[in-house]
Structures are given as C-alpha cells and as structure tokens.
C-alpha cells in the first residue's frame, strides 16, 4: 500500500511557495505518487504544467481541503504520465509536450494538442526551442467503428458568434456515438509573453486569458503575486474585487441561462436575460469604467475605486435582476416545450465528474460540491458565507438550475458588499523582490488557478494560468454520447467552456 | 400569483404598450462615412444597398470581443433594426467581422472563410488585437492583426470596443454604401 499522496509529496524538499506548499520530489517518489493516486480517489489533480526541466502538478485533497504542488525533475525530457490514473491529466500532458517538449511516459494520448504544426518553432517554452518549417500535418481522430457510422466535422469556424474549435462527431443516424474535440486554434502564446515582465504588466495577459472571466483570472493572478511578495491588499480593494467577481458571475449566468433557452428555440427568456445583463454591464461601466471590468484587478489591489455614482447604478441593476428572476424561473419551469429539451439531456455521470475533478456548475450539477470560495476560501468570502448549491441529475437542466441558485446568492453577496464597503486605499505598492505563490479564485465557470514565480527583480520567471475548462471540456465529450446531434448546441451552451482559456 | 407568473401572454401583451428598451441610434462620424465611401469608389465595388449580412470570425480573441458582439443582438442595441444581421455561413455574408490577433493556428481557417464569401465583400477588424495584434503582438503564435492576411476595410479599436462603438462603425458602412464618393 503506497503512502497517501500528500504524505508522499510532503516528504520531498520544501520550496518557498505560498500560501500552499510546493515540494520537489525525486523521480522514484513521483512514480510512487502515480501508484498512490490510483488508490486515493479523493485526491484530485487540478493541473499539470512544465518548466524547462521540471513538471508540476497541483493536488487537492478533497477530504481535507488541502492543496499542494508536487514538482519532479525530468530525465532526457521525460516524466511518468499521470493520465493512466487521472484521465483529466491527458490534455495537460499533450499541452506540456507541445509547449515544453516534455514527454509523458505511458500517457493515455500523446497526439499534439496546441501545436498544429503552424508555429515557426517547436516546444516554444523549452530551454532551446527548435525551428520548425514542415507543412502542418493532418490531424488524427480517434476511430469509431460500426455499421452505418458516419462523421460530421464542425468548425473551427462555427455558425454562431462563438470561439473557434473543431468538433468531430461520429454519428449513427441521429445519435452521437463519439465526439472528439480538437482545440488550440486560439493559442496566442500567453505564457511566453508573460515571462520576463513585471507582475503588473503580466497581469494584462491574465486578464485576457478568457475575457468572460477577466475578473476571476485577474484576481487569481493577483493573489499569486501577492502571496509571493507577502503583501496584503487593503480591505477596500478586497471588497471591490469580490463585488466585481460577483457582477461577473451574474452577467455570465444570465447570459448562459438565456442562451440555453435560445438554443431550445425559446427566445423570450433570452431577450429578457439579455436586457438584464446589459443593465449589469452598464452599471459596471458606470462604477468601474469598463463594461467587463477588464484590468480593474491588479496585483496589489484594484486599479480604480468605485465611482461616486457607481454604487447606486450597480444597486439599481441588481434590483432589476432580482425582481425578474421569479418570473423567468416560473416561465422556464412551466413550458413543456423547453423542459422537454433540457431535462434528461446531456447527462454527466457523477463518477466521471469526480474522476476528472470538474469544478463549477458542471461538477455541482452532478454531486461534486467544490467551490473555491468555500474551499480553501479567501477574503472576503468567509464573512459572506457563499452558498454552494449541489444537484445530482447532471443534465442540462441541473446545470441551468445551479446557475440560477448561484445568481440569487451572488445578488445577495453583491448587495452586502455594496452596503458595507470598507473605507481607505485601494492599492498597495509591490516590493521589488522575488517569491512564489499559488492563487485560487472561483470564477463563474469554476476555480481559476495561477502559479507565479517572480525573480529578485520582481519579473515573472515562471507562470501557469489554469482555466477551469481544462477539466470540463472532456466531460462534454461524454455528456453528448447517446444524445442526438441537434441537442449538441444545448449541451455545449450548458457547459459553456472557454476555448481561449485552455488554448493559452 | 405563481400561476399568473407562468403565463407569458400577459407580459407580451403589456410590452405592446410599453416604451421600447432599445437605445436611440448612435451618431455616425461623417469623416468615417466619407472615407469608407471613397474606399468603396476606389475599389469600384458594387453597392450592396442599405442592408448587410455579417459573418463573425474569431481569429484568436480572448472572447471579450465576442461577448460585446453578442450584446449587439440584445433588445437594447437591436442590430437588426438597421438592416444588419448575423448569418451562419460566410457564403451568405457581405461582411466578415473579425476579432483577435490572428493566431497562426487560425490563419488558414480565416483565409478559407474569406474565399467562401461572395463578392462584393468587406472586412472589418474589431478590437485592438485585430488591429495590430494588441498585447499579443510579437508572440511566436500570432500573425499580428487581421491585416497580415486580409485587406481590412474598417477597424474598430477598443479592448473590447463597446457595442455602441461597433454599431457606429457598422452604420458608417451602411451609410457609405448609399452615397457617392466625394472628390
């Protein structure tokens, strides 16, 4: 019986990461870790990334709420794969191979992921990237065999106003037998651009990892930098961050709720949600000078204080949303044509969500009640006591209902924050020194993790931003299996995974 | 009360007599219209009339621009009242509305989309990234703006531009269609 993963990792050499520890383990210890993970299902692998000569994995013990990072050296650019025991690691391993050139031995899948063969270099983040001039290869898809099967290729350019990605459906008649996603079209090289920059400059890339989660990602990055430098932002900045984060959750949940109804050809809720969301965005623009509140969260605090008229504008927008939710919900629940489309569609199995450690409404709709605001928790949420709604059905309807419950709780918290904004400064100066930190916040989609290492001059030496979609996208492939092709937009919208967030 | 809430028709009926939620149209800058009309004349393109079909293509954005483009469709901005509408295929489009710094991984897809779009056609670059790569300029993975691959007719800068700014630009295109070039 191998030791518990946390005991094993904790026996490695401690590294100066705050507030969650990081340990450097040996290659044999990493191999034991893989065995240990196999028999310890409550320990989740939330992310895996590289360094020129190391691999790092973030682990969460769901039984105790502890986080840690395990780092292991690679030998000849190779390390032992985690994907045989944690299927969610597979896409990370493919990404690590494409960006750092590190190969996961024994991996479930080693086809290229982000690298479509169109960059001028291979392994751009390796110590020595190699020039690349070959024509791009044809992508290979997993096969599906049987009588009457055919393929439907969709994308990268889709029919709606959404991000690009390729979906390869294998279908039999109307029924989807297998869906495989091929992403990476949005790879912008964000990590490479963040390296060597001061923390506040690098924060602009964190804010543009996924525009719909700009506050959540900006906050997680800021948290990591602040932990690294051991600074605490002023109380007013923390309250304003939470207010912006809840406004972000409200406008995105409204958007998704409306779009799910729209994809079931029921347009009235979409029109109403759109109008309410526009009100929230306008209030955000009045209060913080930007509709999406981009670049408002910066390491050390927030870049702007709320304007004098901001609180009233936000309050009015929140009142309008609160007043209409009961009607929208009654209409959503009582129209058979809509319920028929969402109930029982795109079911995610609870066991699968747990194995992939899927966060956000994807996990919470199927029994995995993880919310970073509650675990590990961060200021100011312990005072606000966020409710974490959990359902077990795992279908499109459950994912919508989790959003509605969160919408109502966010309204409560945003109003409480507005009513009790502490006075004082909104930013502190950042000392110019080195350090290492891990930031974790709960965006509307799920938990956003940012690991940052600053050198002695305060410049970013290593960074990895992990969007929650990494562990949710693969479940969409499972959710659509056995459903009809026509229900794919509905399932996809109920997940609403970020393309840009995982394409880096 | 609960049973009344479930009914949609009283709400729909009430909205027949309520004031519209829609914003008044934005003021379109005269210089922009004239510049576009001149460009149209130079390229001796056929006129498309006062209606444009738009195909949106994300060529690498962070999805911030997509959020705001989607907002153009809501009841407050109500794009369709101006004769503008989003279509599902480039084969139905007069305008490609392109966002993002143009990633190398999207270049071929964008060029193929452009090739599918029937003449006469326009290309509008939306957002700071689409103009010249924005913050992503210089990365190994981006071309540095839509202009690196396609002839851009109109740029709408901003990070992201607001729906009102986008509406101004698109309305300038419509105006330019319906007037002779000045010279």
XYZ file of C-alpha atoms in Angstrom:
687
model
C 0.000 0.000 0.000
C 1.728 3.236 -1.095
C 1.620 6.211 1.305
C -1.064 8.911 0.931
C -0.167 11.284 -1.937
C 0.109 14.251 0.427
C 2.394 12.344 2.828
C 4.499 11.273 -0.097
C 4.762 14.748 -1.650
C 5.351 16.279 1.800
C 8.452 14.128 2.206
C 10.056 15.955 -0.729
C 12.223 19.071 -0.479
C 10.029 22.067 0.520
C 10.064 25.035 -1.884
C 9.151 28.610 -0.909
C 5.623 28.624 -2.415
C 2.857 30.460 -0.537
C 0.178 30.044 0.776
C 0.010 26.444 -0.458
C 3.249 24.440 -0.220
C 5.284 23.063 -3.104
C 7.677 20.144 -2.748
C 10.381 18.899 -5.071
C 10.156 15.118 -5.214
C 12.569 12.671 -6.800
C 11.700 10.663 -9.883
C 11.133 7.467 -7.866
C 8.870 9.404 -5.477
C 6.897 10.720 -8.489
C 6.493 7.125 -9.669
C 5.152 6.149 -6.233
C 2.850 9.177 -6.367
C 1.254 7.768 -9.525
C 0.624 4.447 -7.722
C -0.661 6.278 -4.684
C -3.111 8.390 -6.712
C -4.556 5.210 -8.185
C -5.765 4.053 -4.765
C -6.635 7.505 -3.368
C -9.584 8.760 -5.406
C -10.239 11.713 -3.066
C -7.014 13.400 -4.186
C -7.658 15.407 -7.346
C -5.078 16.531 -9.902
C -6.215 20.044 -10.766
C -3.443 20.940 -13.171
C -0.160 19.851 -14.702
C 2.419 22.050 -16.411
C 6.073 22.248 -17.250
C 9.269 24.156 -16.767
C 12.324 23.640 -18.961
C 13.469 20.719 -16.734
C 10.588 20.066 -14.291
C 6.941 19.089 -14.246
C 4.496 20.440 -11.670
C 1.131 19.042 -10.593
C -1.403 20.794 -8.326
C -3.100 18.335 -5.987
C -6.223 18.855 -3.903
C -7.191 16.552 -1.058
C -10.963 16.842 -1.236
C -11.332 15.191 2.165
C -9.359 17.886 3.999
C -9.386 20.831 1.586
C -5.586 20.981 1.445
C -3.725 21.986 -1.702
C -0.111 21.296 -2.625
C 2.131 21.297 -5.669
C 4.382 18.354 -6.487
C 7.375 19.077 -8.739
C 9.604 16.427 -10.237
C 12.718 16.657 -12.410
C 12.551 15.216 -15.904
C 15.216 12.933 -17.330
C 16.066 13.437 -21.005
C 12.826 15.405 -21.290
C 10.687 12.541 -19.975
C 8.498 12.017 -16.895
C 5.986 9.429 -15.803
C 2.441 10.153 -17.012
C -0.450 10.808 -14.629
C -3.159 10.195 -17.229
C -3.399 6.420 -16.636
C -4.659 7.168 -13.107
C -6.175 10.632 -13.676
C -7.793 10.908 -17.125
C -8.094 14.694 -16.723
C -4.292 14.896 -16.952
C -4.261 13.697 -20.582
C -4.799 17.091 -22.224
C -2.299 18.713 -19.868
C 0.293 16.120 -20.902
C -0.342 16.837 -24.565
C -0.022 20.591 -23.866
C 3.209 20.093 -21.856
C 4.659 18.162 -24.766
C 3.701 20.903 -27.236
C 4.942 23.855 -25.164
C 7.936 22.469 -23.249
C 8.802 19.407 -25.300
C 8.496 17.135 -22.245
C 7.154 13.669 -22.945
C 4.821 11.829 -20.549
C 5.879 8.169 -20.492
C 2.972 5.750 -20.544
C 0.487 8.548 -21.348
C -3.032 7.752 -22.474
C -2.673 10.031 -25.509
C 0.351 11.803 -26.976
C -1.065 13.351 -30.112
C -0.289 17.077 -30.470
C -2.798 19.409 -28.795
C -1.966 23.111 -29.027
C 0.736 22.708 -31.671
C -0.979 22.363 -35.041
C 2.375 22.447 -36.821
C 1.967 26.099 -37.795
C 4.382 27.859 -35.434
C 7.895 28.810 -36.582
C 9.291 26.817 -33.628
C 8.523 23.621 -31.741
C 8.446 23.492 -27.930
C 8.441 27.337 -27.697
C 8.866 27.368 -23.903
C 11.712 24.828 -23.786
C 15.234 25.990 -22.933
C 16.080 25.755 -26.635
C 13.078 25.853 -28.974
C 13.814 24.190 -32.308
C 12.991 25.942 -35.593
C 10.110 24.406 -37.487
C 9.388 24.648 -41.212
C 7.441 21.482 -42.067
C 3.953 21.746 -43.576
C 1.203 21.250 -40.967
C 0.175 17.590 -40.591
C -3.371 16.283 -40.948
C -4.921 15.820 -37.504
C -5.719 12.264 -36.451
C -9.015 11.488 -34.752
C -9.947 8.550 -32.573
C -11.887 5.977 -34.577
C -15.421 4.732 -34.095
C -16.449 1.606 -35.974
C -19.788 0.055 -36.777
C -22.410 -0.284 -39.445
C -23.876 2.934 -40.795
C -21.499 5.238 -38.924
C -20.551 8.496 -40.495
C -18.626 11.600 -39.460
C -19.714 15.214 -39.120
C -16.813 17.669 -38.957
C -17.738 21.031 -37.390
C -15.513 24.074 -37.157
C -13.136 25.677 -36.368
C -15.403 28.456 -37.702
C -18.833 27.828 -36.144
C -22.251 29.076 -37.141
C -22.759 31.333 -34.123
C -20.801 34.159 -32.559
C -18.536 31.890 -30.531
C -14.895 30.936 -30.289
C -13.246 28.580 -32.783
C -12.684 24.866 -32.196
C -13.155 21.697 -34.191
C -15.720 19.072 -33.198
C -15.562 15.676 -34.860
C -18.816 13.754 -34.445
C -19.197 10.087 -35.234
C -22.924 9.514 -35.600
C -25.273 6.664 -36.309
C -28.467 8.094 -37.712
C -29.298 10.942 -35.342
C -27.343 9.607 -32.391
C -23.857 10.713 -31.445
C -21.588 7.714 -30.953
C -18.434 9.687 -30.245
C -17.493 13.332 -30.081
C -13.890 14.391 -30.132
C -12.782 17.970 -29.621
C -9.759 19.487 -31.266
C -8.843 22.848 -29.765
C -5.737 25.023 -29.826
C -6.888 27.423 -32.573
C -6.711 30.337 -30.135
C -3.189 29.656 -28.888
C -1.642 33.105 -28.512
C 1.482 32.198 -26.540
C 0.269 33.969 -23.389
C 2.727 32.202 -21.062
C 5.715 33.149 -23.227
C 4.530 36.759 -23.311
C 4.183 36.904 -19.505
C 7.717 35.676 -18.854
C 10.258 38.374 -18.012
C 7.614 41.057 -17.459
C 6.861 42.928 -14.218
C 3.867 41.481 -12.346
C 1.555 44.371 -13.214
C 2.351 44.106 -16.921
C 1.913 40.324 -16.900
C -1.459 40.850 -15.209
C -2.803 42.211 -18.518
C -2.355 38.745 -20.051
C -4.021 37.040 -17.096
C -6.944 39.429 -17.623
C -7.103 38.332 -21.272
C -6.820 34.588 -20.780
C -10.601 34.334 -21.083
C -12.447 37.629 -21.431
C -15.643 36.422 -19.769
C -13.619 35.545 -16.625
C -11.326 38.546 -16.715
C -12.011 39.470 -13.069
C -11.634 35.904 -11.753
C -8.382 35.270 -13.627
C -7.039 38.732 -12.819
C -7.804 38.100 -9.166
C -6.187 34.625 -9.085
C -3.052 36.038 -10.713
C -3.007 38.981 -8.283
C -3.453 36.584 -5.359
C -0.472 34.529 -6.519
C 1.732 37.621 -6.878
C 0.622 38.995 -3.506
C 1.287 35.639 -1.821
C 4.725 35.520 -3.464
C 5.598 39.015 -2.235
C 3.834 38.662 1.124
C 1.690 41.740 0.681
C -1.977 42.056 1.590
C -4.181 44.367 -0.450
C -6.258 46.926 1.507
C -9.699 45.770 2.757
C -11.484 48.120 0.365
C -9.665 46.582 -2.611
C -10.631 43.083 -1.471
C -14.295 44.056 -1.139
C -14.278 45.747 -4.568
C -12.687 42.651 -6.136
C -15.426 40.472 -4.697
C -18.088 42.910 -5.920
C -16.640 42.794 -9.442
C -16.306 39.000 -9.298
C -19.963 38.624 -8.303
C -21.073 41.051 -11.036
C -19.081 38.927 -13.483
C -20.818 35.777 -12.229
C -24.233 37.460 -12.517
C -23.762 38.712 -16.087
C -22.357 35.382 -17.296
C -25.016 33.243 -15.607
C -27.738 35.471 -17.064
C -26.136 35.143 -20.485
C -25.915 31.346 -20.286
C -29.437 30.921 -18.967
C -30.794 32.996 -21.854
C -28.672 31.202 -24.441
C -29.681 27.712 -23.249
C -33.335 28.728 -23.714
C -32.483 30.253 -27.099
C -30.781 27.048 -28.233
C -34.022 25.266 -27.411
C -35.733 27.817 -29.728
C -37.433 29.546 -26.780
C -36.415 33.142 -27.244
C -38.328 35.131 -24.663
C -36.068 34.316 -21.683
C -33.076 35.030 -23.922
C -34.420 38.505 -24.702
C -35.136 39.228 -21.035
C -31.804 37.864 -19.797
C -30.031 39.905 -22.471
C -31.739 43.101 -21.320
C -30.954 42.415 -17.653
C -27.358 41.534 -18.452
C -26.962 44.741 -20.456
C -28.121 46.613 -17.351
C -25.464 44.886 -15.232
C -22.725 45.642 -17.779
C -23.734 49.300 -17.983
C -23.723 49.548 -14.206
C -20.226 48.020 -14.196
C -19.147 50.633 -16.746
C -20.540 53.437 -14.562
C -18.971 52.014 -11.387
C -15.594 50.857 -12.701
C -15.190 52.463 -16.137
C -15.282 49.211 -18.135
C -18.234 47.007 -19.002
C -16.358 43.735 -18.443
C -14.180 45.238 -15.667
C -11.013 44.263 -17.518
C -7.670 45.318 -15.946
C -9.510 46.521 -12.826
C -7.956 43.873 -10.575
C -4.176 44.378 -10.414
C -1.503 42.835 -8.185
C -1.589 44.921 -5.016
C -5.252 45.947 -5.183
C -7.615 47.356 -7.782
C -6.715 49.952 -10.416
C -9.795 52.139 -9.833
C -12.054 52.899 -6.897
C -15.797 52.676 -7.404
C -17.121 55.984 -8.827
C -19.396 58.199 -6.679
C -22.486 57.184 -8.658
C -21.320 53.585 -9.050
C -22.951 52.051 -6.008
C -26.381 53.425 -6.935
C -26.051 52.231 -10.547
C -24.989 48.728 -9.515
C -27.710 48.583 -6.861
C -30.381 49.506 -9.412
C -29.140 46.886 -11.901
C -29.129 44.214 -9.182
C -32.673 45.175 -8.133
C -33.862 44.810 -11.712
C -32.345 41.320 -11.948
C -33.718 40.259 -8.562
C -37.204 41.486 -9.465
C -37.368 39.415 -12.633
C -35.804 36.104 -11.570
C -39.061 34.658 -10.101
C -40.951 35.332 -13.352
C -38.149 33.999 -15.546
C -37.923 30.889 -13.391
C -41.688 30.338 -13.488
C -41.671 30.622 -17.283
C -38.601 28.354 -17.546
C -40.215 25.693 -15.373
C -43.717 25.716 -16.783
C -43.165 25.451 -20.537
C -43.173 21.828 -21.590
C -41.517 22.601 -24.939
C -38.488 23.954 -23.068
C -38.407 21.409 -20.243
C -38.612 18.610 -22.787
C -35.333 19.791 -24.311
C -33.332 20.392 -21.111
C -34.433 17.654 -18.689
C -32.505 14.426 -19.162
C -30.317 15.891 -21.929
C -26.510 15.723 -21.789
C -26.197 13.801 -18.536
C -22.764 13.801 -16.886
C -22.162 10.784 -14.692
C -21.242 11.674 -11.085
C -18.346 9.214 -11.037
C -16.862 10.748 -14.160
C -17.137 14.307 -12.807
C -15.357 13.156 -9.648
C -12.572 11.401 -11.607
C -11.971 14.493 -13.694
C -12.391 16.798 -10.664
C -14.661 19.025 -12.762
C -15.419 22.282 -10.971
C -18.095 24.926 -11.298
C -21.674 24.209 -12.306
C -20.515 21.166 -14.310
C -19.351 19.427 -11.123
C -22.007 20.890 -8.832
C -24.825 19.714 -11.110
C -23.675 16.139 -10.619
C -22.783 15.893 -6.959
C -19.273 17.412 -6.754
C -19.795 20.347 -4.416
C -16.409 22.044 -4.731
C -16.322 25.852 -4.671
C -13.014 27.673 -4.156
C -14.827 30.442 -2.274
C -15.604 27.860 0.424
C -12.547 25.615 -0.010
C -9.820 26.817 0.513
C -11.802 30.058 0.914
C -10.301 33.532 0.587
C -11.119 37.019 1.791
C -13.784 38.347 1.879
C -15.834 35.163 1.329
C -15.620 33.607 4.809
C -17.665 36.594 6.058
C -20.129 36.435 3.157
C -20.670 32.692 3.563
C -21.380 31.735 -0.046
C -23.976 29.002 -0.511
C -22.808 26.089 -2.655
C -25.832 24.564 -4.394
C -25.403 20.906 -5.395
C -27.684 18.749 -7.557
C -27.302 15.169 -8.681
C -29.166 14.902 -12.005
C -26.179 16.074 -14.075
C -28.280 17.156 -17.083
C -28.640 20.466 -18.928
C -31.479 21.433 -16.599
C -29.349 20.806 -13.482
C -26.542 22.978 -14.852
C -29.068 25.760 -15.523
C -30.573 25.424 -12.050
C -27.160 25.606 -10.367
C -26.607 28.853 -12.251
C -29.965 30.234 -11.126
C -29.242 29.369 -7.478
C -25.796 30.972 -7.746
C -27.292 34.008 -9.428
C -29.538 34.604 -6.429
C -26.715 34.082 -3.947
C -24.437 36.412 -5.912
C -27.128 39.095 -5.792
C -27.229 38.727 -2.012
C -23.455 38.927 -1.659
C -23.073 41.838 -4.080
C -25.669 43.821 -2.144
C -23.945 43.005 1.161
C -20.615 44.124 -0.293
C -22.128 47.379 -1.586
C -23.709 48.077 1.790
C -20.517 47.543 3.751
C -17.632 48.782 1.598
C -14.733 49.492 3.983
C -13.086 52.927 3.629
C -9.454 53.509 2.718
C -6.910 52.991 -0.031
C -7.458 50.597 -2.935
C -3.874 49.648 -3.685
C -0.534 48.929 -2.018
C 2.912 49.234 -3.603
C 4.605 45.979 -4.600
C 8.070 45.419 -3.117
C 10.709 44.598 -5.723
C 11.808 41.140 -4.728
C 11.354 37.508 -5.607
C 8.872 34.901 -4.416
C 6.483 32.192 -5.444
C 2.707 31.947 -4.986
C -0.402 29.992 -5.937
C -3.654 31.928 -6.359
C -7.084 30.257 -6.424
C -10.376 32.047 -7.080
C -13.829 30.885 -8.091
C -14.874 32.293 -11.455
C -18.372 31.801 -12.853
C -17.193 28.602 -14.592
C -15.211 27.143 -11.733
C -11.887 27.529 -9.997
C -9.114 29.573 -11.627
C -5.582 28.644 -10.530
C -2.499 30.748 -11.164
C 1.021 29.733 -10.182
C 3.609 32.511 -10.376
C 7.357 32.663 -9.651
C 8.979 36.111 -9.512
C 12.739 36.620 -9.704
C 14.674 39.001 -7.449
C 13.936 41.928 -9.738
C 10.190 41.271 -9.443
C 9.924 39.929 -13.006
C 7.911 36.833 -13.878
C 10.283 33.846 -14.108
C 7.614 31.140 -14.405
C 3.835 31.222 -14.636
C 0.943 28.924 -15.361
C -2.674 30.090 -15.570
C -5.130 27.199 -15.351
C -8.700 27.774 -16.504
C -11.455 25.517 -15.059
C -12.422 24.421 -18.584
C -9.425 22.044 -18.760
C -11.333 19.544 -16.618
C -14.795 20.287 -18.056
C -14.235 20.051 -21.819
C -13.574 16.271 -21.734
C -16.867 15.726 -19.889
C -18.758 17.404 -22.730
C -17.499 14.596 -24.959
C -19.041 12.129 -22.516
C -22.251 14.113 -21.974
C -23.224 14.167 -25.654
C -22.707 10.421 -26.160
C -26.040 8.776 -26.975
C -27.772 12.144 -27.440
C -28.940 13.463 -30.798
C -26.764 15.829 -32.827
C -29.450 18.518 -32.614
C -29.011 18.668 -28.845
C -25.307 19.437 -29.084
C -25.677 23.248 -29.049
C -27.814 22.923 -25.937
C -25.276 20.690 -24.177
C -22.386 22.874 -25.297
C -24.061 26.029 -24.023
C -24.914 24.393 -20.702
C -21.166 23.738 -20.248
C -20.039 26.993 -21.887
C -16.380 26.015 -21.601
C -13.755 28.578 -22.510
C -11.753 27.967 -25.678
C -9.313 30.801 -25.154
C -8.767 29.840 -21.504
C -7.408 26.397 -22.391
C -5.692 27.384 -25.634
C -3.318 29.663 -23.699
C -49.637 34.732 -8.195
C -47.436 31.798 -9.128
C -49.888 30.696 -11.824
C -50.008 34.215 -13.265
C -46.240 34.322 -13.455
C -46.178 31.203 -15.586
C -48.228 32.865 -18.284
C -46.225 34.681 -20.857
C -49.031 36.276 -22.865
C -49.934 38.994 -20.318
C -46.306 40.080 -20.319
C -46.107 40.012 -24.087
C -49.354 41.993 -24.306
C -48.077 44.578 -21.835
C -44.917 45.072 -23.834
C -47.033 46.111 -26.839
C -47.901 49.302 -24.961
C -44.658 49.826 -23.027
C -41.886 52.110 -24.211
C -39.166 50.236 -26.095
C -35.976 49.197 -24.281
C -33.956 49.974 -27.373
C -31.314 52.711 -27.334
C -31.540 55.558 -29.870
C -29.162 55.026 -32.796
C -25.605 56.300 -32.305
C -24.305 59.304 -34.236
C -22.097 58.136 -37.077
C -18.941 60.219 -37.644
C -19.161 61.988 -41.003
C -15.428 61.646 -41.812
C -15.605 57.894 -41.350
C -18.538 57.579 -43.741
C -16.808 59.686 -46.387
C -13.557 57.748 -46.052
C -15.405 54.485 -46.483
C -17.385 55.830 -49.444
C -14.120 56.881 -51.093
C -12.598 53.488 -50.463
C -15.640 51.864 -51.988
C -15.317 54.044 -55.074
C -11.623 53.308 -55.476
C -12.150 49.588 -55.350
C -15.137 50.123 -57.706
C -17.145 47.622 -55.746
C -20.772 47.037 -56.424
C -23.124 48.618 -53.928
C -24.951 46.321 -51.542
C -27.834 48.613 -50.604
C -28.842 49.528 -47.073
C -28.602 46.056 -45.656
C -25.590 43.990 -44.665
C -25.243 40.341 -43.670
C -22.395 39.798 -41.254
C -20.360 36.679 -40.557
C -18.311 36.879 -37.369
C -14.950 35.075 -37.209
C -12.895 34.773 -34.038
C -9.259 34.639 -35.126
C -7.715 34.451 -31.680
C -9.614 36.734 -29.340
C -9.925 36.212 -25.576
C -13.740 36.113 -26.140
C -14.195 39.623 -24.688
C -14.990 40.936 -28.189
C -17.434 38.057 -28.764
C -19.325 38.990 -25.592
C -19.774 42.535 -26.863
C -20.652 41.431 -30.410
C -23.297 39.161 -28.917
C -24.610 42.151 -26.988
C -25.311 43.863 -30.339
C -28.097 41.321 -30.755
C -29.807 42.083 -27.442
C -33.011 44.133 -27.275
C -31.165 47.247 -26.133
C -28.828 47.503 -29.132
C -31.097 45.599 -31.521
C -28.764 45.460 -34.504
C -31.427 44.159 -36.875
C -33.435 47.411 -36.815
C -30.661 48.904 -39.016
C -30.821 46.162 -41.624
C -27.750 44.465 -40.175
C -27.837 40.829 -39.222
C -25.515 37.994 -38.326
C -25.599 34.987 -40.632
C -24.443 31.437 -40.036
C -22.333 30.969 -43.151
C -19.720 33.116 -44.905
C -21.459 32.154 -48.142
C -24.401 34.320 -47.041
C -22.275 37.225 -45.844
C -21.364 40.681 -47.150
C -19.096 41.494 -44.219
C -16.609 39.448 -42.215
C -16.362 40.845 -38.698
C -13.048 39.514 -37.434
C -11.607 39.621 -33.916
C -8.300 38.542 -32.399
C -4.589 38.999 -33.179
C -4.863 36.309 -35.914
C -3.247 33.246 -34.420
C -1.116 31.142 -36.731
C -3.470 28.261 -35.958
C -6.475 30.244 -37.302
C -4.905 31.843 -40.365
C -5.860 29.163 -42.866
C -9.410 28.920 -41.479
C -9.843 32.693 -41.828
C -8.442 32.724 -45.379
C -10.784 29.903 -46.371
C -13.719 31.738 -44.812
C -12.812 34.839 -46.839
C -12.550 32.756 -50.000
C -16.080 31.417 -49.342
C -17.543 34.907 -49.012
C -19.072 36.107 -52.301
C -18.062 39.467 -53.836
C -18.653 42.296 -53.149
C -17.408 41.910 -49.589
C -15.950 43.911 -46.748
C -13.667 43.017 -43.910
C -13.984 44.733 -40.538
C -11.332 44.198 -37.846
C -12.799 44.519 -34.352
C -10.728 45.123 -31.222
C -7.158 46.212 -30.512
C -5.836 42.680 -31.157
C -7.371 42.603 -34.634
C -5.807 45.976 -35.487
C -2.155 45.027 -34.941
C -2.006 42.103 -32.506
C -2.622 44.311 -29.460
C -0.972 42.974 -26.309
C -0.173 39.713 -28.119
C 1.996 41.437 -30.738
C 5.374 39.725 -31.104
C 4.317 36.268 -29.934
C 5.530 33.235 -31.890
C 1.893 32.148 -32.148
C 0.261 35.216 -33.720
C 0.488 36.978 -37.073
C -0.134 40.392 -35.517
C -3.527 41.621 -36.718
C -6.025 40.672 -39.397
C -4.256 42.904 -41.914
C -1.388 40.387 -42.004
C -3.611 38.076 -44.045
C -6.547 40.033 -45.482
C -7.275 43.557 -46.831
C -9.024 45.276 -43.905
C -11.613 47.931 -44.872
C -12.534 49.248 -41.445
C -11.028 48.941 -37.973
C -13.000 49.329 -34.752
C -10.410 49.577 -31.958
C -11.067 49.031 -28.259
C -10.395 46.306 -25.719
C -13.081 45.313 -26.309
C -14.955 48.052 -28.194
C -18.396 48.698 -26.714
C -21.450 47.603 -28.693
C -22.182 51.275 -29.365
C -18.727 51.788 -30.902
C -19.234 48.723 -33.090
C -22.652 49.962 -34.131
C -21.131 53.309 -35.168
C -18.612 51.556 -37.391
C -21.151 49.218 -38.960
C -23.620 52.050 -39.575
C -20.847 54.030 -41.251
C -20.504 51.093 -43.646
C -24.223 51.175 -44.395
C -24.118 54.948 -44.955
C -21.082 54.696 -47.202
C -22.960 52.196 -49.367
C -25.663 54.693 -50.139
C -23.705 57.800 -51.138
C -21.340 58.753 -53.952
C -17.656 59.239 -53.230
C -16.623 62.862 -52.691
C -13.886 64.271 -54.831
